[in-house]
Short mmCIF file of C-alpha atoms and ligand atoms in Angstrom, two decimals:
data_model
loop_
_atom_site.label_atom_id
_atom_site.label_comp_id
_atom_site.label_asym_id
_atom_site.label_seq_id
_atom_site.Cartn_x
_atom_site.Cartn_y
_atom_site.Cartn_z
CA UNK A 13 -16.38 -4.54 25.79
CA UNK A 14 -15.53 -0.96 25.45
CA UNK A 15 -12.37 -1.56 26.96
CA UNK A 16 -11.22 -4.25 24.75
CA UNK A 17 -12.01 -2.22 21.76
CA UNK A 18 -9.98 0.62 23.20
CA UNK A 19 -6.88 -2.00 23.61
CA UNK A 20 -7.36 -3.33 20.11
CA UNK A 21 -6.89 -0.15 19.17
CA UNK A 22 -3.88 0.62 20.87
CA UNK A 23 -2.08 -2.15 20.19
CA UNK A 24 -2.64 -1.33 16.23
CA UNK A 25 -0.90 1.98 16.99
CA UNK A 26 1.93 0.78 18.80
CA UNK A 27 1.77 -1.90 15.94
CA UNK A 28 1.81 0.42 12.89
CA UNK A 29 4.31 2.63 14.56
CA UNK A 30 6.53 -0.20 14.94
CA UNK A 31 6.18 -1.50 11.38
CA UNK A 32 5.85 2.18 9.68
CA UNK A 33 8.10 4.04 11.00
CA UNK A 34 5.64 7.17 10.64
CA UNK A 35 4.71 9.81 13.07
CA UNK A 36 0.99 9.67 12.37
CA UNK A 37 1.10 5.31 12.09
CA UNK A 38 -0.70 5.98 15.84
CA UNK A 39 -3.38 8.42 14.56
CA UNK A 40 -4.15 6.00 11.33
CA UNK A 41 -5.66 3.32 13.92
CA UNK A 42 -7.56 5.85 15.83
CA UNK A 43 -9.40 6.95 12.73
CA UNK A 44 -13.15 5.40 12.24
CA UNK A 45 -13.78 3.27 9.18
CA UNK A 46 -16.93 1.79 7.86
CA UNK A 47 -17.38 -1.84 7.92
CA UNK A 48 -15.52 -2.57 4.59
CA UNK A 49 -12.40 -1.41 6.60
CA UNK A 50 -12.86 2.01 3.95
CA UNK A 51 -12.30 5.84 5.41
CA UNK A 52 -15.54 7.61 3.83
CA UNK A 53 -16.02 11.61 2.95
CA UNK A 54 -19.04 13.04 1.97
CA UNK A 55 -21.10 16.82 1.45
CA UNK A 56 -24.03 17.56 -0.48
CA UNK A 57 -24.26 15.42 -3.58
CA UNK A 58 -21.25 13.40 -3.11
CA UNK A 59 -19.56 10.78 -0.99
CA UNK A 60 -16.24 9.02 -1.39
CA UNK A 61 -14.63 6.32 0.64
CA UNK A 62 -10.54 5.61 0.24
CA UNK A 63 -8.50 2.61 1.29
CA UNK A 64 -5.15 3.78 2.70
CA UNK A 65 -3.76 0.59 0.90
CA UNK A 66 -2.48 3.15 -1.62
CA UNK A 67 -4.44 5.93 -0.58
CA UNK A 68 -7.19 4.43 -3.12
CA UNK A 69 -10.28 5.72 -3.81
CA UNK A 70 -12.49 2.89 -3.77
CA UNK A 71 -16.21 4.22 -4.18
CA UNK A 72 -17.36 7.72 -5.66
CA UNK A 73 -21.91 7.81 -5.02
CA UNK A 74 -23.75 10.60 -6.11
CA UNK A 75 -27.12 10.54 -6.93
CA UNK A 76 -28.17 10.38 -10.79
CA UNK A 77 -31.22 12.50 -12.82
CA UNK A 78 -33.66 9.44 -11.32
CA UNK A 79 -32.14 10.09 -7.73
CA UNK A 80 -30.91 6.67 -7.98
CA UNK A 81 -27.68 6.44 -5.93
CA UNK A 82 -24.71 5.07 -7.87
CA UNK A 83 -21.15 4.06 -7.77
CA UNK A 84 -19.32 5.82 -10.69
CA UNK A 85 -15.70 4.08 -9.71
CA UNK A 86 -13.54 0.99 -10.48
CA UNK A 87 -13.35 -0.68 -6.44
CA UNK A 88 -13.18 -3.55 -4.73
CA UNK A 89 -16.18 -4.16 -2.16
CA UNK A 90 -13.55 -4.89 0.29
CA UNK A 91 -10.93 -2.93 1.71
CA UNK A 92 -8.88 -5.71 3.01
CA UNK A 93 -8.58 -7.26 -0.27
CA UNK A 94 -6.14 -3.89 -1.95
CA UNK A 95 -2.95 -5.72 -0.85
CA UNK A 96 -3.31 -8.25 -2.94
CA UNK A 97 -4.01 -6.80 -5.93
CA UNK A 98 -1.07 -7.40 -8.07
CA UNK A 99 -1.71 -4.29 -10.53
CA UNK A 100 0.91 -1.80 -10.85
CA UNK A 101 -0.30 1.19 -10.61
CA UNK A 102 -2.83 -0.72 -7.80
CA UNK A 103 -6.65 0.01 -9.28
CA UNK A 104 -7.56 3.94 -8.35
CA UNK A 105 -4.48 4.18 -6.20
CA UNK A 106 -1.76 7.06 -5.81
CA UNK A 107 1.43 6.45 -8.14
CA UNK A 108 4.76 7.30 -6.86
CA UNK A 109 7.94 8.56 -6.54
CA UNK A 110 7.54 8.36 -10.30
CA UNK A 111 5.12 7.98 -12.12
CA UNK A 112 5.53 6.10 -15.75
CA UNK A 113 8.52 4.77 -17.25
CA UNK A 114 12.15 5.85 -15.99
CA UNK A 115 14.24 4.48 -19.00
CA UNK A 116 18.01 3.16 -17.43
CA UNK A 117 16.29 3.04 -13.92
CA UNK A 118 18.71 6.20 -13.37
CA UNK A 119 18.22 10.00 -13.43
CA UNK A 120 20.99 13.14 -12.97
CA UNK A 121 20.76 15.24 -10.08
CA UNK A 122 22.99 17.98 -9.41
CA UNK A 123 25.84 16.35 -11.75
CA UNK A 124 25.30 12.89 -10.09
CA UNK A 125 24.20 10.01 -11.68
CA UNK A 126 21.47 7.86 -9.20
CA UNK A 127 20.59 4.10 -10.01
CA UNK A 128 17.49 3.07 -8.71
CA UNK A 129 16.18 -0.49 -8.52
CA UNK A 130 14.60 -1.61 -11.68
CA UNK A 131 11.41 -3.52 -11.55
CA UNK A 132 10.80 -3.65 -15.55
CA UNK A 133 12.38 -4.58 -19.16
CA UNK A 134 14.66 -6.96 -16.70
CA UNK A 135 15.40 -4.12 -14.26
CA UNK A 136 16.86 -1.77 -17.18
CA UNK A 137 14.07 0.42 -16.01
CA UNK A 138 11.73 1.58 -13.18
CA UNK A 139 8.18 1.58 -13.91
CA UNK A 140 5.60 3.51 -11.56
CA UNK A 141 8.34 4.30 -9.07
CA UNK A 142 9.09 0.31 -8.97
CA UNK A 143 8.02 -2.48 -6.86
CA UNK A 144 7.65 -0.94 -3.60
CA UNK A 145 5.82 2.30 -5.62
CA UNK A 146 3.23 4.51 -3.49
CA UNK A 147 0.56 2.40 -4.27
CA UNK A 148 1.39 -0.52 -2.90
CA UNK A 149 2.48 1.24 0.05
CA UNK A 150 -0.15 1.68 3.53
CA UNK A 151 -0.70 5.56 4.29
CA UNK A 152 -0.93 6.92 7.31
CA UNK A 153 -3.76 9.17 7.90
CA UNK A 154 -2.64 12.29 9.43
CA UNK A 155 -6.84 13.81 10.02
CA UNK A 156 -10.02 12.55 8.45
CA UNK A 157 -12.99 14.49 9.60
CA UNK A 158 -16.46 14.37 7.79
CA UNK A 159 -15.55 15.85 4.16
CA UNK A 160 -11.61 15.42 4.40
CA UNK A 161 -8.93 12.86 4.64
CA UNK A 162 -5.26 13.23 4.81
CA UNK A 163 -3.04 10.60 3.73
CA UNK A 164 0.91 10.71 4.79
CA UNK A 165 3.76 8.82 3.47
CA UNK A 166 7.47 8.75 4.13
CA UNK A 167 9.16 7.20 1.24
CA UNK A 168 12.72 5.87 3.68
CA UNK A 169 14.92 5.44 0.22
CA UNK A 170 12.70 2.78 -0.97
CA UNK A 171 13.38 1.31 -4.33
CA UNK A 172 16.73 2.38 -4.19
CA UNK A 173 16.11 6.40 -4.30
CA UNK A 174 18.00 8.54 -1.93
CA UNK A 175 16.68 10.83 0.23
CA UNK A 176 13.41 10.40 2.57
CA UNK A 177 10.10 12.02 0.82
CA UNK A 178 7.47 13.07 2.37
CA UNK A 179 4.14 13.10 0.75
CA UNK A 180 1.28 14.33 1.94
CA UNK A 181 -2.37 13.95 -0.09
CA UNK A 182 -5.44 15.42 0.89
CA UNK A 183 -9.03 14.74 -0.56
CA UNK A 184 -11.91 16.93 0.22
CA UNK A 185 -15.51 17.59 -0.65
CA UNK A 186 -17.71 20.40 -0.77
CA UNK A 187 -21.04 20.29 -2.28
CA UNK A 188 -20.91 18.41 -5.63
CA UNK A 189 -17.07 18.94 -5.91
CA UNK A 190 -14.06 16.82 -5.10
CA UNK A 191 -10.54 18.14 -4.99
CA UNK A 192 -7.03 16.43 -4.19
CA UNK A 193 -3.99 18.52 -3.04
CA UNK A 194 -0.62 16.87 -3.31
CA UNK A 195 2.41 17.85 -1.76
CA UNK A 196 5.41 16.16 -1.41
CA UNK A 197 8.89 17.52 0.15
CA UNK A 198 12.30 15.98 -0.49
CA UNK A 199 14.48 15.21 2.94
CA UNK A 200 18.27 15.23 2.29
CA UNK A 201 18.40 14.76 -0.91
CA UNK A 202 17.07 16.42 -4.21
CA UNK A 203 14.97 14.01 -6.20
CA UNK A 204 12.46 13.56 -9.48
CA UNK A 205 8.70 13.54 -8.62
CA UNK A 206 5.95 12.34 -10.63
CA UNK A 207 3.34 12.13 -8.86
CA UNK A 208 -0.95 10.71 -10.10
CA UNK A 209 -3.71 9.04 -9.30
CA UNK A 210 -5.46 7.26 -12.04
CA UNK A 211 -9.51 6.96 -11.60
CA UNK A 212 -11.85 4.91 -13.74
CA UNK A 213 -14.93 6.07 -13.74
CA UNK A 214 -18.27 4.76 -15.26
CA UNK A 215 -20.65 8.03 -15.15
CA UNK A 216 -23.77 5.47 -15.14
CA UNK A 217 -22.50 3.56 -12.54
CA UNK A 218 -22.76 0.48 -14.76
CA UNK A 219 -26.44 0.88 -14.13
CA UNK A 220 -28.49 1.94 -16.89
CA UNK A 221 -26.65 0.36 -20.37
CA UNK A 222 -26.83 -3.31 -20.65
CA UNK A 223 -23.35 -3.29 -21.99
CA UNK A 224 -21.76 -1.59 -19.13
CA UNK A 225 -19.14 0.60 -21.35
CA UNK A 226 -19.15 3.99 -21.38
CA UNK A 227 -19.20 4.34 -25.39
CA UNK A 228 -22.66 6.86 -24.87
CA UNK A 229 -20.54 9.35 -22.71
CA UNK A 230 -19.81 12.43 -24.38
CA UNK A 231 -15.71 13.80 -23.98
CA UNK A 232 -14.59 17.35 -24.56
CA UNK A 233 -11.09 17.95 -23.77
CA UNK A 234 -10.56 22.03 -24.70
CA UNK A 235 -7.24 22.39 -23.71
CA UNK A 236 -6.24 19.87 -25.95
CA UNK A 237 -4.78 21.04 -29.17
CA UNK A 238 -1.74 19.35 -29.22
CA UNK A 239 -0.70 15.54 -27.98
CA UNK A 240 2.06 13.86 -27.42
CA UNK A 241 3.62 11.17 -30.30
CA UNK A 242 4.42 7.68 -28.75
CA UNK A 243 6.28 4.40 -30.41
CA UNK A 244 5.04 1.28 -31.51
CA UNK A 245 5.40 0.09 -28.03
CA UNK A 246 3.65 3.19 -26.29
CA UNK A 247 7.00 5.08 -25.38
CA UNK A 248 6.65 9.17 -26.00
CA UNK A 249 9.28 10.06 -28.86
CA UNK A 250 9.34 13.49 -27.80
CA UNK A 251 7.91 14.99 -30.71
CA UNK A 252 4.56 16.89 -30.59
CA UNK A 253 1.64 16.66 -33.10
CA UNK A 254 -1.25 18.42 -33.63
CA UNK A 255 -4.92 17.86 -33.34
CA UNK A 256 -5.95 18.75 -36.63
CA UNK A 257 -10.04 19.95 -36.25
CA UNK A 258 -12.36 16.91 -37.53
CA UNK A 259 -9.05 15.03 -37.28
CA UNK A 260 -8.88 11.47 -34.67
CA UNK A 261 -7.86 13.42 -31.50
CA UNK A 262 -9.82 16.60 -31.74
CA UNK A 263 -11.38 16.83 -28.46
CA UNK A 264 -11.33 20.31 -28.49
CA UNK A 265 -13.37 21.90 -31.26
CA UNK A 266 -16.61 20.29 -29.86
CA UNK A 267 -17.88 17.08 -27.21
CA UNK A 268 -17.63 13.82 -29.09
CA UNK A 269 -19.02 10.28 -28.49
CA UNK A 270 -16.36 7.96 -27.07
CA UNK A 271 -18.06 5.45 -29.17
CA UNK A 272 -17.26 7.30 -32.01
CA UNK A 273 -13.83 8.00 -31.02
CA UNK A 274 -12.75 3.85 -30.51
CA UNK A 275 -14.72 3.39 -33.79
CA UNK A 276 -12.67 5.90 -35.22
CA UNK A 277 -9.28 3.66 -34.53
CA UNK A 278 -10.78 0.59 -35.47
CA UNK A 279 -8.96 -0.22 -38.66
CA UNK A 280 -5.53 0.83 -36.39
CA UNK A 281 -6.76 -1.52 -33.83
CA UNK A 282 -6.73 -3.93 -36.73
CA UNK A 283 -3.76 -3.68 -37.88
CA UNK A 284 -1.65 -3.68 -34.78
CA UNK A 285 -2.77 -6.59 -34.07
CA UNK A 286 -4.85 -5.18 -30.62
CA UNK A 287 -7.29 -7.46 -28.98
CA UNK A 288 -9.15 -4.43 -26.76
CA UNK A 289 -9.43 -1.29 -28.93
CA UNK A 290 -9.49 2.02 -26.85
CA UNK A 291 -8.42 5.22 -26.28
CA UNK A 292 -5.26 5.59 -25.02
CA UNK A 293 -3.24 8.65 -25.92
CA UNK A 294 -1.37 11.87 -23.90
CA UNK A 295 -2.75 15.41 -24.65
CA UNK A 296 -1.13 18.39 -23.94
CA UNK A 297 -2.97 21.11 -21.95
CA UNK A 298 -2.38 24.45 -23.01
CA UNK A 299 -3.46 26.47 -20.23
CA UNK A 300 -4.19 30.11 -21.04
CA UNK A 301 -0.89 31.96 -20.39
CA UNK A 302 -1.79 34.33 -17.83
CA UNK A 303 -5.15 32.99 -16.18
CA UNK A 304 -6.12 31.43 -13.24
CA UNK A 305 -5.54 27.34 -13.76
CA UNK A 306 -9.15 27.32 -12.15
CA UNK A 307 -11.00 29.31 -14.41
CA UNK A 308 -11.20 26.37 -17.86
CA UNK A 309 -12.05 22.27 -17.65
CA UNK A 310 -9.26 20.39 -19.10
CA UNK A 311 -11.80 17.55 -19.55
CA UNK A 312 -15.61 17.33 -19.84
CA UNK A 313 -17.32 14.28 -19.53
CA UNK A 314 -20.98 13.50 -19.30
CA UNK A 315 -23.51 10.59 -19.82
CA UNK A 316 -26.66 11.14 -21.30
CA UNK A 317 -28.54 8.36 -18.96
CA UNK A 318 -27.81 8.92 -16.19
CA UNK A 319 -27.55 12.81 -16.29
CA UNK A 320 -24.37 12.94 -14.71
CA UNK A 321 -21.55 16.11 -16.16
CA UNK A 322 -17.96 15.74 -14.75
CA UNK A 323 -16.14 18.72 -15.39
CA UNK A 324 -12.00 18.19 -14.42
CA UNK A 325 -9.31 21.17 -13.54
CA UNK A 326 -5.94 20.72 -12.68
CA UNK A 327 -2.55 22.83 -12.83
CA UNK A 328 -0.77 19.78 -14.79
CA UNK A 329 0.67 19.90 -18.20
CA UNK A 330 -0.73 17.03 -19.76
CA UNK A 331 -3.83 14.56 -19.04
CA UNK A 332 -3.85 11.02 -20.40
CA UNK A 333 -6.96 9.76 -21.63
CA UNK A 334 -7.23 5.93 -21.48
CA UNK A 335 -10.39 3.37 -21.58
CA UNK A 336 -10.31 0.30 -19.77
CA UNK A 337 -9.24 -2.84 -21.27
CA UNK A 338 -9.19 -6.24 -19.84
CA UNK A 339 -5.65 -6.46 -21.20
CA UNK A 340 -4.70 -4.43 -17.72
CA UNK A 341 -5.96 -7.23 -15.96
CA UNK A 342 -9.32 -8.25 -15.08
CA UNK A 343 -11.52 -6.43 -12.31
CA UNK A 344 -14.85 -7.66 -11.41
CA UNK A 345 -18.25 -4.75 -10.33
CA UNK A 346 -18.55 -4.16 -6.94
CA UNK A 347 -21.59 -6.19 -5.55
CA UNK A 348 -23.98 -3.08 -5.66
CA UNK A 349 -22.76 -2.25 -9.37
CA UNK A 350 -23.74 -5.45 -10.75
CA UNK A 351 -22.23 -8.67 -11.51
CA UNK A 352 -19.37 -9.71 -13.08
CA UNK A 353 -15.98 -8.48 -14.63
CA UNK A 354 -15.52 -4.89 -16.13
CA UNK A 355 -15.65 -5.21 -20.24
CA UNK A 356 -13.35 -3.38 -22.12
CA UNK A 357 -14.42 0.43 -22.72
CA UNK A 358 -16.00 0.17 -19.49
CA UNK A 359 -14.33 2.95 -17.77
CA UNK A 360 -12.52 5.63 -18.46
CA UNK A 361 -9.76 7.60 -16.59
CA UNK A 362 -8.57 11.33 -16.80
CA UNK A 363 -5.02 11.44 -15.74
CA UNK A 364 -3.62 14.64 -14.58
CA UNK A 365 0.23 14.41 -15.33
CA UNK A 366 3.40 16.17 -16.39
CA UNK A 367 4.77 16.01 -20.03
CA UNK A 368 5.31 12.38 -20.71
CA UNK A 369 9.23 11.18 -19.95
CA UNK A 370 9.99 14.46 -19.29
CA UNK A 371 13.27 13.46 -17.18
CA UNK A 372 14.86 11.90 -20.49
CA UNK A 373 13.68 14.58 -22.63
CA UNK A 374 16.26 17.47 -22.04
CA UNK A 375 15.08 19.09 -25.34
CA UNK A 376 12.02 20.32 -24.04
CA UNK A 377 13.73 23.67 -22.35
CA UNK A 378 12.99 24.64 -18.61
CA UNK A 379 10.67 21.38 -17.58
CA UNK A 380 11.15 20.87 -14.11
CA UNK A 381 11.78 17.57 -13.20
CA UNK A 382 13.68 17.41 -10.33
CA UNK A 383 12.92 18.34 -6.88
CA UNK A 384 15.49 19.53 -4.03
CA UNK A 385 14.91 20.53 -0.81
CA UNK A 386 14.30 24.35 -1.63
CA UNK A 387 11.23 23.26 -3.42
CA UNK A 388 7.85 22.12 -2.16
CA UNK A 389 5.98 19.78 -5.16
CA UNK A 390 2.38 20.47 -5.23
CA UNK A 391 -0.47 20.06 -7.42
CA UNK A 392 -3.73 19.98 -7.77
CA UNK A 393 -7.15 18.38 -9.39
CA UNK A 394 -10.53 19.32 -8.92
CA UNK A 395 -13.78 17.39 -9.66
CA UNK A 396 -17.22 19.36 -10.34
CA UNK A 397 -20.31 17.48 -10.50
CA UNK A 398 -23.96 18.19 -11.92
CA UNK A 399 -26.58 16.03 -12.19
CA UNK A 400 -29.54 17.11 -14.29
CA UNK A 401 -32.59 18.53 -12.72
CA UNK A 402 -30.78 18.39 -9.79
CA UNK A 403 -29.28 21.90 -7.89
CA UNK A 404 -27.06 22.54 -5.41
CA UNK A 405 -28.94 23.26 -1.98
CA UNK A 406 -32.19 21.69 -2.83
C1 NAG B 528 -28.98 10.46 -2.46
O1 NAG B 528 -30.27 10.80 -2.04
C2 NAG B 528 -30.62 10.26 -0.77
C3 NAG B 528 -32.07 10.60 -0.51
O2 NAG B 528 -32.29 11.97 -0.65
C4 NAG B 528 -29.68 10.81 0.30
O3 NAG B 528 -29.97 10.24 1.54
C5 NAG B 528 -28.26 10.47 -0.09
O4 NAG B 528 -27.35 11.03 0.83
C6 NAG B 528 -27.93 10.96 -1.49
N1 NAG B 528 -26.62 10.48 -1.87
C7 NAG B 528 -25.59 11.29 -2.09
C8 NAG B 528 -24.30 10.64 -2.50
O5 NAG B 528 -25.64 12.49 -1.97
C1 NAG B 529 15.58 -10.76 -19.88
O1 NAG B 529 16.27 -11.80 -19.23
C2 NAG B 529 15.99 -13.07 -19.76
C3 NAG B 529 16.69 -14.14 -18.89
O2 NAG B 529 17.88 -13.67 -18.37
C4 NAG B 529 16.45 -13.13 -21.22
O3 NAG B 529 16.14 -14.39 -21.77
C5 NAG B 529 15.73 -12.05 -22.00
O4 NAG B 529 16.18 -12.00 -23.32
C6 NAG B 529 15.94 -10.70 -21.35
N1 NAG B 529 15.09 -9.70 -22.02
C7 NAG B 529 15.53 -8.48 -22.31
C8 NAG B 529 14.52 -7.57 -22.93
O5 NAG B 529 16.65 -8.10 -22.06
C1 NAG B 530 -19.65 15.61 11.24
O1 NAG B 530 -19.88 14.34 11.84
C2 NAG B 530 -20.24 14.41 13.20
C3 NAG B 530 -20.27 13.00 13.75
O2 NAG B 530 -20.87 12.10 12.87
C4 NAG B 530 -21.60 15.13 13.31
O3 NAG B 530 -21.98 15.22 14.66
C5 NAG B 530 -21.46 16.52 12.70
O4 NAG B 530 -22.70 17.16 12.70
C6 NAG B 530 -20.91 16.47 11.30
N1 NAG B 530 -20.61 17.79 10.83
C7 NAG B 530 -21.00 18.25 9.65
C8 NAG B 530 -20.56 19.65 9.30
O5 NAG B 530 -21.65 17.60 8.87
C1 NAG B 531 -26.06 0.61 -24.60
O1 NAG B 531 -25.04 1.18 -25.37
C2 NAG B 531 -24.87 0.61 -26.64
C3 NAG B 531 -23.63 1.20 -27.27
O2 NAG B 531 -23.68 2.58 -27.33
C4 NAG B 531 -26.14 0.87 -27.45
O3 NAG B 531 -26.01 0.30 -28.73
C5 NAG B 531 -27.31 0.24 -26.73
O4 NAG B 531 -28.50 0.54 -27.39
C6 NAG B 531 -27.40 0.71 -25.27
N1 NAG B 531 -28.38 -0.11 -24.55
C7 NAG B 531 -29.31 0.39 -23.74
C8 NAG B 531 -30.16 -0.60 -23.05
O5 NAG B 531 -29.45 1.59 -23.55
C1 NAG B 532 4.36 10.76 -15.07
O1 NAG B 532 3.66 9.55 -14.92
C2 NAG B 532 2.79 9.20 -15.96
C3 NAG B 532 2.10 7.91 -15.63
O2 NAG B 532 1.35 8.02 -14.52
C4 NAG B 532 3.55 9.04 -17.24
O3 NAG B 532 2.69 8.71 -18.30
C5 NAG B 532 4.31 10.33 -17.52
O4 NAG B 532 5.13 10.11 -18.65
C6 NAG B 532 5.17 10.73 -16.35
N1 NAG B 532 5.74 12.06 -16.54
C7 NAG B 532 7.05 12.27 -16.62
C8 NAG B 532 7.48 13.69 -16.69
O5 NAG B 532 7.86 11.37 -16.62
#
């Protein structure tokens, strides 16, 4: 018995080395998973399990203010089912080469003009690094030991881009806290990177409010004075508007309802014609010029029920705020969440990102957007938890 487990497993490697063309594709196999095929984390007070279908994060538990364990993530129960989700970016996955729109599917390097291949507005441009983006790509996992996983992925000139990337992602957890590193390095040949991962989280776990939305958790954004102004149809103009205080966007003067805030656009919901109404807007994060990108939150969110404070810190530029709606597609609760689909306003997702479009907006003096071989692309987010009446090391 042991010995045909041992073969299985060896054949995978050989398998995934054959098929991936990565160094680590023989390590991935070796790795222990749980039995819904997921790679799982954990430290005091937290424990998160990833698919390396897209290097997903799939489940997020911590314990809320009844010591109630819950699930505050979008997920499928299943590992084996992230293929086939037909989502672009794929639900809590990483998204890559880059991220958002690329407008002409074609960027300048070094006084050359790249075309890369198109996968929206009939191929005129790439969206989310295009159809073979990072997250619909299998990772390799170079470790994964009991509070840290590292995913690795070498993008061979996929979707048309030149040059081999490698990216390397790695989650960890220490008590209460989860932070992702992301590096990537360009082989050959200079390239842009825009690299995320979007989470949706649900702070009560779906649990405690009948409706399942997350209209009762409280958002402070402090960083954000400023946001970015979009189109009709979502695209950044490249102009830059303040967040007047009392004003729609002000996240910064004090914590709001998100309730409030969705009420708030109602009448613009209205009148553009919207079936789901929720937030959906890119702030600016003005960091403080000289201090340490770890010392102030760029986002605060916290639910009242279930006692659960997020607190979010990241070296990026900008953070879009968006709510779930159904209009994305539909997603159904995982089985210990509940039962059925996931309502509109029934997540929300804090996503640490560079100035929107950045690549087409030379205007905006001395953004970097492209990366050559002289420069290593990293970033970094960190998630701290509390849970009311509950402390670290008790
Ligand atoms: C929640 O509490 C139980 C009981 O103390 C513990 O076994 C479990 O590990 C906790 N869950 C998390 C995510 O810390
Ligand atoms: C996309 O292509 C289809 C079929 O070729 C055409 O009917 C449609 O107008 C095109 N749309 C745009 C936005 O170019
Ligand atoms: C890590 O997991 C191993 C195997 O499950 C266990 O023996 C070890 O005590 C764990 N280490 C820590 C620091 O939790
Ligand atoms: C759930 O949230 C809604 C919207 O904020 C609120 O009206 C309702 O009273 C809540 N229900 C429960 C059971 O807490
Ligand atoms: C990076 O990607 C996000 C979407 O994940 C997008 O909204 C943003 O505009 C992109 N940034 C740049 C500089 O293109």
């Amino acid at each position: 018995m042991k010995f045909m487990k041992l073969s299985a497993a060896v054949f995978a490697a050989v398998k995934s080395v054959w098929t991936r063309g990565s160094p680590f594709a023989a390590l991935t196999a070796l790795w222990p998973m749980n039995d819904e095929g997921k790679y799982v984390i954990q430290a005091e007070g937290i424990r998160l399990a990833f698919s390396n279908h897209g290097a997903a994060l799939t489940n997020l538990w911590i314990n809320d203010t009844h010591g109630q364990e819950i699930d505050i993530v979008l997920g499928l129960d299943d590992a084996r089912h992230y293929p086939f989700q037909t989502s672009n970016p794929v639900l809590n996955g990483v998204i890559g080469r880059y991220a958002g729109y690329m407008s002409g599917a074609s960027y300048e390097a070094d006084g050359i003009e790249y075309q890369v291949t198109g996968n929206a507005h009939n191929g005129t441009s790439l969206f989310n690094g295009g159809d073979e983006g990072w997250g619909r790509q299998t990772w390799d996992i170079a470790t994964h030991i009991n509070n840290s996983i590292t995913f690795v992925l070498f993008d061979r000139k996929w979707n048309g881009f030149p040059g081999i990337f490698a990216s390397c992602l790695t989650h960890t957890v220490t008590p209460y806290q989860w932070r992702i590193a992301f590096g990537v390095t360009p082989l050959l040949k200079p390239g842009p990177i825009n690299l995320s991962q979007q989470v949706f989280f649900n702070l009560d776990g779906f649990k405690s409010n009948a409706s399942h939305q997350i209209l009762d958790h409280k958002l402070r954004l402090p960083l954000a004075g400023l946001r970015f102004d979009i189109d009709e149809s979502g695209i950044p103009t490249g102009d830059i508007k303040s967040n007047k205080k009392g004003g729609e966007h002000d996240f910064w003067s004090g914590s709001r309802l998100v309730g409030d805030a969705v009420d708030e656009k109602a009448v613009e919901c209205v009148k553009s014609g919207k079936r789901d109404c929720v937030l959906d807007a890119t702030y600016m994060l003005s960091h403080k010029e000289l201090g340490d990108k770890e010392d102030q939150a760029a986002a605060i969110l916290s639910s009242a029920q279930s006692g659960v404070t997020m607190e979010l810190y990241t070296d990026h530029d900008a953070l879009h705020v968006h709510t779930w709606s159904q209009e994305n597609g539909e997603v159904g609760l995982k089985k210990k969440q509940g039962s059925g689909k996931v309502p509109t306003n029934g997540a929300i997702s804090l996503e640490m990102q560079d100035w929107p479009d950045a690549v087409n907006h030379p205007e905006w003096r001395n953004r970097k957007t492209i990366w050559g071989m002289d420069g290593l692309y990293t970033s970094f987010a960190t998630y701290k938890f509390s849970v009311e009446g509950q402390q670290k090391g008790q």
